[in-house]
PDB file of C-alpha atoms in Angstrom:
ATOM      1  CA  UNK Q 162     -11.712  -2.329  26.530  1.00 68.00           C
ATOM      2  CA  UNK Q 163      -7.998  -2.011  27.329  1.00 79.00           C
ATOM      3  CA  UNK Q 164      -6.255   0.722  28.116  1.00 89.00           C
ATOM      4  CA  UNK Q 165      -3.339   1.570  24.996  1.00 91.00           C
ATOM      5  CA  UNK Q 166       0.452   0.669  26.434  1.00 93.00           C
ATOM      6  CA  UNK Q 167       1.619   4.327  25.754  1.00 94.00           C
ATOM      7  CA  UNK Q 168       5.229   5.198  26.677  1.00 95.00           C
ATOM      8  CA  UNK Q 169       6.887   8.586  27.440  1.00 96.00           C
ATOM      9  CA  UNK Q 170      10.193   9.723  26.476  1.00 96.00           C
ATOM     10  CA  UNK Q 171      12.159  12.849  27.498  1.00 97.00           C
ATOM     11  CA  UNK Q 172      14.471  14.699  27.000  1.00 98.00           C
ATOM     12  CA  UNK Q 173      15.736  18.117  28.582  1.00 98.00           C
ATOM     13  CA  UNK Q 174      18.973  20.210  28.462  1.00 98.00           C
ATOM     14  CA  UNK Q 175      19.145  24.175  27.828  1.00 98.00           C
ATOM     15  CA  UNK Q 176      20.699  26.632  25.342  1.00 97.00           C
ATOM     16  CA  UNK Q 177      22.926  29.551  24.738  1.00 95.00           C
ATOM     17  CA  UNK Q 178      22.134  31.595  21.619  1.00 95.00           C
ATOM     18  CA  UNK Q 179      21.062  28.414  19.036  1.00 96.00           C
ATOM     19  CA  UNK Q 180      23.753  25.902  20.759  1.00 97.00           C
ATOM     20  CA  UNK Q 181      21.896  23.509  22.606  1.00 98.00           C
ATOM     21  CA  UNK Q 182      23.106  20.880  25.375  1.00 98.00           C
ATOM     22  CA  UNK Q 183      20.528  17.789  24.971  1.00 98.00           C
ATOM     23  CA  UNK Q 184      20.322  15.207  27.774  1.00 98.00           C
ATOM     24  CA  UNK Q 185      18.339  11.619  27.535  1.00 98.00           C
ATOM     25  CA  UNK Q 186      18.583   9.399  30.404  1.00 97.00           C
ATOM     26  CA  UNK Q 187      21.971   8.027  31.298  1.00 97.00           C
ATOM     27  CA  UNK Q 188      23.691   8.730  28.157  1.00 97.00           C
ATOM     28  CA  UNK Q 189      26.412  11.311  27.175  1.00 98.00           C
ATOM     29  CA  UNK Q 190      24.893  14.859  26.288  1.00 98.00           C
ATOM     30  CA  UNK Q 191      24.800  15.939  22.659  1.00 98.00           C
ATOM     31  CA  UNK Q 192      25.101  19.258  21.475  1.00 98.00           C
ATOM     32  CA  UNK Q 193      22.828  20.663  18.967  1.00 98.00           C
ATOM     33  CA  UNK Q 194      23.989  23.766  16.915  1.00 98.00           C
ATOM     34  CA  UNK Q 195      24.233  26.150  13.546  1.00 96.00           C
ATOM     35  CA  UNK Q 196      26.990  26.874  11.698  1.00 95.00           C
ATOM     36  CA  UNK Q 197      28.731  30.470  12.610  1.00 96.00           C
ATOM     37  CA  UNK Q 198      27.622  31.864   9.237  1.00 93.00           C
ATOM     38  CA  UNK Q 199      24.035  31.280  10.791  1.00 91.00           C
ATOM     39  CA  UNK Q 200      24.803  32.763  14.901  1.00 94.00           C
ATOM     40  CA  UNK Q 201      26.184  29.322  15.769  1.00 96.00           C
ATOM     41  CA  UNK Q 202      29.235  28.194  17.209  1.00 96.00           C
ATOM     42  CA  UNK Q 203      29.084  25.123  14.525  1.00 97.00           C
ATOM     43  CA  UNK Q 204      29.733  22.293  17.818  1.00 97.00           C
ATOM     44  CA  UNK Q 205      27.283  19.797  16.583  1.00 97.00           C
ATOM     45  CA  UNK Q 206      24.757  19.172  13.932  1.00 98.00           C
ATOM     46  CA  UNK Q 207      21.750  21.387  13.695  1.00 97.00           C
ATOM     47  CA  UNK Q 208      18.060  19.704  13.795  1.00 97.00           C
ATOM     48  CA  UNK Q 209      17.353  18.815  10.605  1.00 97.00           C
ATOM     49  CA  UNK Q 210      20.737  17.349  10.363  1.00 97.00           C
ATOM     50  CA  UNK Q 211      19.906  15.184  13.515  1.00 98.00           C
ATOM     51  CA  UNK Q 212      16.486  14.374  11.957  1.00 98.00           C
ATOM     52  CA  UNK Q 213      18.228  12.699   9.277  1.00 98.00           C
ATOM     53  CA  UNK Q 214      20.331  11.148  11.240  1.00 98.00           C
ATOM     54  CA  UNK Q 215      17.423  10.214  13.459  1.00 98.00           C
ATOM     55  CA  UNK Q 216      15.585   8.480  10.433  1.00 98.00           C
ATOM     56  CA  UNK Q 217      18.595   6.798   9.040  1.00 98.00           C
ATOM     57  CA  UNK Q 218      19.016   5.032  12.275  1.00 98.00           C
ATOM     58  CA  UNK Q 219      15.222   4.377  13.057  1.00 98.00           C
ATOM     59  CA  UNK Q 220      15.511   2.819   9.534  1.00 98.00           C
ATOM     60  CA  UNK Q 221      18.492   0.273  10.663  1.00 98.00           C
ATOM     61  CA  UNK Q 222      16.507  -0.418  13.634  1.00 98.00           C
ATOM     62  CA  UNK Q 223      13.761  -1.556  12.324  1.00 98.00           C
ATOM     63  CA  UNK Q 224      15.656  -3.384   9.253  1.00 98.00           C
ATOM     64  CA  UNK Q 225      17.417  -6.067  11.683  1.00 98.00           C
ATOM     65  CA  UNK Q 226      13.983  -6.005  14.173  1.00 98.00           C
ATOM     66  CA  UNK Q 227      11.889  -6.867  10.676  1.00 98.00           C
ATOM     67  CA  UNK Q 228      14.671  -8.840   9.492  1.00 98.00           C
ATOM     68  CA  UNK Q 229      14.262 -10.742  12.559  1.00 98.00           C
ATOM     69  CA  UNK Q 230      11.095 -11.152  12.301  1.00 98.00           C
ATOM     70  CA  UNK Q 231      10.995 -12.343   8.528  1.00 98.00           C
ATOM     71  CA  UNK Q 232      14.389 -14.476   9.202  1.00 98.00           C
ATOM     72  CA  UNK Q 233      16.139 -12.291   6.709  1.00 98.00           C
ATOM     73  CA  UNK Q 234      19.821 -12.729   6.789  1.00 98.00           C
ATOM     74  CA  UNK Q 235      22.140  -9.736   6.150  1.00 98.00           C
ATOM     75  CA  UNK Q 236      25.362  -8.694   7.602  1.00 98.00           C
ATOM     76  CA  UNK Q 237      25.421  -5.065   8.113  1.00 98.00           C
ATOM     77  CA  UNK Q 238      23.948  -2.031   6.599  1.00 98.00           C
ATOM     78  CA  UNK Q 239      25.266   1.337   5.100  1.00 98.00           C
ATOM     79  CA  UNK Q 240      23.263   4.339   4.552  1.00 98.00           C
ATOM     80  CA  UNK Q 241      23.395   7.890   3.046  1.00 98.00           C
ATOM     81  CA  UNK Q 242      20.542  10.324   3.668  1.00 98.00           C
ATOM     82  CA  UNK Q 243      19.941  13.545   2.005  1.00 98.00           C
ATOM     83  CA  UNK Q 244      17.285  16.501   2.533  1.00 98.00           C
ATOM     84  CA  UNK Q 245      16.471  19.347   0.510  1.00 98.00           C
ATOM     85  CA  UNK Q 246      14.393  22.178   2.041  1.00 97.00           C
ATOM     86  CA  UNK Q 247      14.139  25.822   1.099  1.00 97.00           C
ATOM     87  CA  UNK Q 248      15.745  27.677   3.491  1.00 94.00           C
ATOM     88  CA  UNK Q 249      13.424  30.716   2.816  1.00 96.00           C
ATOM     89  CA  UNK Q 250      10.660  28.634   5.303  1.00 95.00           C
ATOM     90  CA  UNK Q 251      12.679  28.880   8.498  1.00 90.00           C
ATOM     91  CA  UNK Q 252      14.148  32.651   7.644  1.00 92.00           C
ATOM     92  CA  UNK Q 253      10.298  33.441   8.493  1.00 95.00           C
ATOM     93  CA  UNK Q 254       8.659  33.991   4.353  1.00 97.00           C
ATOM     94  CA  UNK Q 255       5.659  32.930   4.654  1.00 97.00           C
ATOM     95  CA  UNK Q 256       4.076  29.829   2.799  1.00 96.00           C
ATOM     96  CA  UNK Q 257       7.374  28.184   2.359  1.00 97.00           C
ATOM     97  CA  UNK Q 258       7.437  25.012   4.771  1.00 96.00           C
ATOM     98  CA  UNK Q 259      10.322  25.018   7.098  1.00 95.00           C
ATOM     99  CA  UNK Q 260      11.190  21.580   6.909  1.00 96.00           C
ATOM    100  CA  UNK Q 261      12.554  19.210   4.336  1.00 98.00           C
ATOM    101  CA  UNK Q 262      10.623  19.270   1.143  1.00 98.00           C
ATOM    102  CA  UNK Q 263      12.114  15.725  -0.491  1.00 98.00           C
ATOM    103  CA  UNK Q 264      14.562  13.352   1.570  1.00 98.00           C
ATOM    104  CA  UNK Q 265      16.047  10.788  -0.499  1.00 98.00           C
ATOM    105  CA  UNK Q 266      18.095   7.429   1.310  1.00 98.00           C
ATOM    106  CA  UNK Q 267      20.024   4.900  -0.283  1.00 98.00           C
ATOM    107  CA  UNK Q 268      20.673   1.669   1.813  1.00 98.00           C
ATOM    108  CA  UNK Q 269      22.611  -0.750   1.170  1.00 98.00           C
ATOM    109  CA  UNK Q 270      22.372  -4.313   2.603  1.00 98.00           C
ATOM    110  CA  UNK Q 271      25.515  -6.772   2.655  1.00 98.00           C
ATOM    111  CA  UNK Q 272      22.974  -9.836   1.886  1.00 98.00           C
ATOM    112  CA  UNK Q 273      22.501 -12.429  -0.343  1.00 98.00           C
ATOM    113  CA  UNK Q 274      18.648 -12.510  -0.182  1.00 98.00           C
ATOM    114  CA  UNK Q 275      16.835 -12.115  -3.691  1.00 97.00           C
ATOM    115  CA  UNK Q 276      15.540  -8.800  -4.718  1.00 97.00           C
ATOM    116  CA  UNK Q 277      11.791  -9.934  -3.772  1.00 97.00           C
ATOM    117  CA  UNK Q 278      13.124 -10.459  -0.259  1.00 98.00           C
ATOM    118  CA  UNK Q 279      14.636  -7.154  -0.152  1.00 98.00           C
ATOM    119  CA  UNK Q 280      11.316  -5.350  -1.227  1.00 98.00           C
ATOM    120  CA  UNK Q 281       9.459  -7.327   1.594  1.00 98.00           C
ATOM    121  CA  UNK Q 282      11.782  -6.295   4.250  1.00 98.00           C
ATOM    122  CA  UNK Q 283      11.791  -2.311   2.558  1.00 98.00           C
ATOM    123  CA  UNK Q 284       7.995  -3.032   2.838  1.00 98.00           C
ATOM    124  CA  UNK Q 285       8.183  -3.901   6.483  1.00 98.00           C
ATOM    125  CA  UNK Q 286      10.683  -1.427   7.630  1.00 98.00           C
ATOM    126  CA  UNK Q 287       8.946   1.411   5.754  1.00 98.00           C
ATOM    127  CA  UNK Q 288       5.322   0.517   7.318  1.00 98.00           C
ATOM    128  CA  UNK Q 289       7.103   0.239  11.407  1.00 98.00           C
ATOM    129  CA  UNK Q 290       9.614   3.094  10.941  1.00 98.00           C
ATOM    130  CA  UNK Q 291       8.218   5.723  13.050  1.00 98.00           C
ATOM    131  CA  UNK Q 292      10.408   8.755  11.693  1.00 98.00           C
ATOM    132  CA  UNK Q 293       9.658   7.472   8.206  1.00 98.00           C
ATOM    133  CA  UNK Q 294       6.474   7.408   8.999  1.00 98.00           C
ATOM    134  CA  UNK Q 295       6.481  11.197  10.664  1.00 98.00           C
ATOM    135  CA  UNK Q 296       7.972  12.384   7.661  1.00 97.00           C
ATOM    136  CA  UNK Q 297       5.394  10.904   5.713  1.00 96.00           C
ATOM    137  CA  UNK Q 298       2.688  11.929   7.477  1.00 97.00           C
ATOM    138  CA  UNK Q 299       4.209  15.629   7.341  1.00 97.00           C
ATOM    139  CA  UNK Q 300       4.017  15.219   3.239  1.00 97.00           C
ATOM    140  CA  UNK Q 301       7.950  14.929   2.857  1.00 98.00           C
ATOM    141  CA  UNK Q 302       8.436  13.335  -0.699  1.00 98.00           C
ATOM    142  CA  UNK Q 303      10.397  10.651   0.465  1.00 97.00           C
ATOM    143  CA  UNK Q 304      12.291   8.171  -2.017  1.00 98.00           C
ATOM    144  CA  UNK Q 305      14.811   5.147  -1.459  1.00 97.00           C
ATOM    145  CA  UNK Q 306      17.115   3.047  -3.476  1.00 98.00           C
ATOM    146  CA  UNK Q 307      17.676  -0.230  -1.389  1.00 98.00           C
ATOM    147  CA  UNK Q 308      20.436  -2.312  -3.041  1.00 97.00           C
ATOM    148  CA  UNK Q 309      22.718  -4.934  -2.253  1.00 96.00           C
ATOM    149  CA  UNK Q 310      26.572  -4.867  -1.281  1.00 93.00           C
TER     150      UNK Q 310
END
């Protein structure tokens, strides 16, 4: 039996207060942060913010590697992402999750492929997303309207 081709990725950085200087690899560090009305200093996104941000890109990544794959033509992609949590979860009440309870994503794909062709690739992307996937997994009620330009 062969051993699983696992890979490790880091990141590192440190924090004042909730501002946070992130650091992965070679490339620029990225603050993470809260508003003021929440002890931040409100220079960057907080978290969940990134997480969205993290899943609307996984989910263009893996559209052009799937489109690839399925020879899908399409010139460029647009996206809006929304979460909706209750806030109540991360303030410390207990039995309220402190993540997003519902996400909801519309894409939209400059591409003249047919609306079968669109539901493949959703299909694909949605099964090889990894943050989609996370979410998922994690029992976030995720939706998506994928429509054409």
């Amino acid at each position: 039996m062969s051993e699983r081709p696992l890979v490790t990725m880091r990141a590192e950085g440190e924090a004042g207060g909730v501002k946070t200087t992130v650091r992965v690899g070679e490339h620029t560090p990225f603050i993470v942060d809260e508003p003021e009305r929440l002890g931040g200093t409100n220079m960057g996104p907080n978290p969940l913010e990134y997480l969205l941000g993290a899943l609307s890109s996984c989910t263009t990544v893996m559209i052009a590697y799937v489109a690839q794959d399925m020879s899908f033509e399409y010139e460029g992609v647009e996206f809006v992402t929304e979460g909706t949590l209750d806030p109540r979860g991360f303030q410390g009440m207990e039995g309220v999750r402190t993540y997003f309870e519902s996400v909801h994503m519309k894409i939209v794909l400059d591409t003249t492929e047919s609306d079968e062709r669109i539901a493949e690739l959703r299909k694909g992307v949605e099964a090889r997303c990894p943050i989609h996937n996370l979410m998922h997994t994690a029992d976030v009620a995720m939706t998506a309207e994928w429509v054409r330009k």
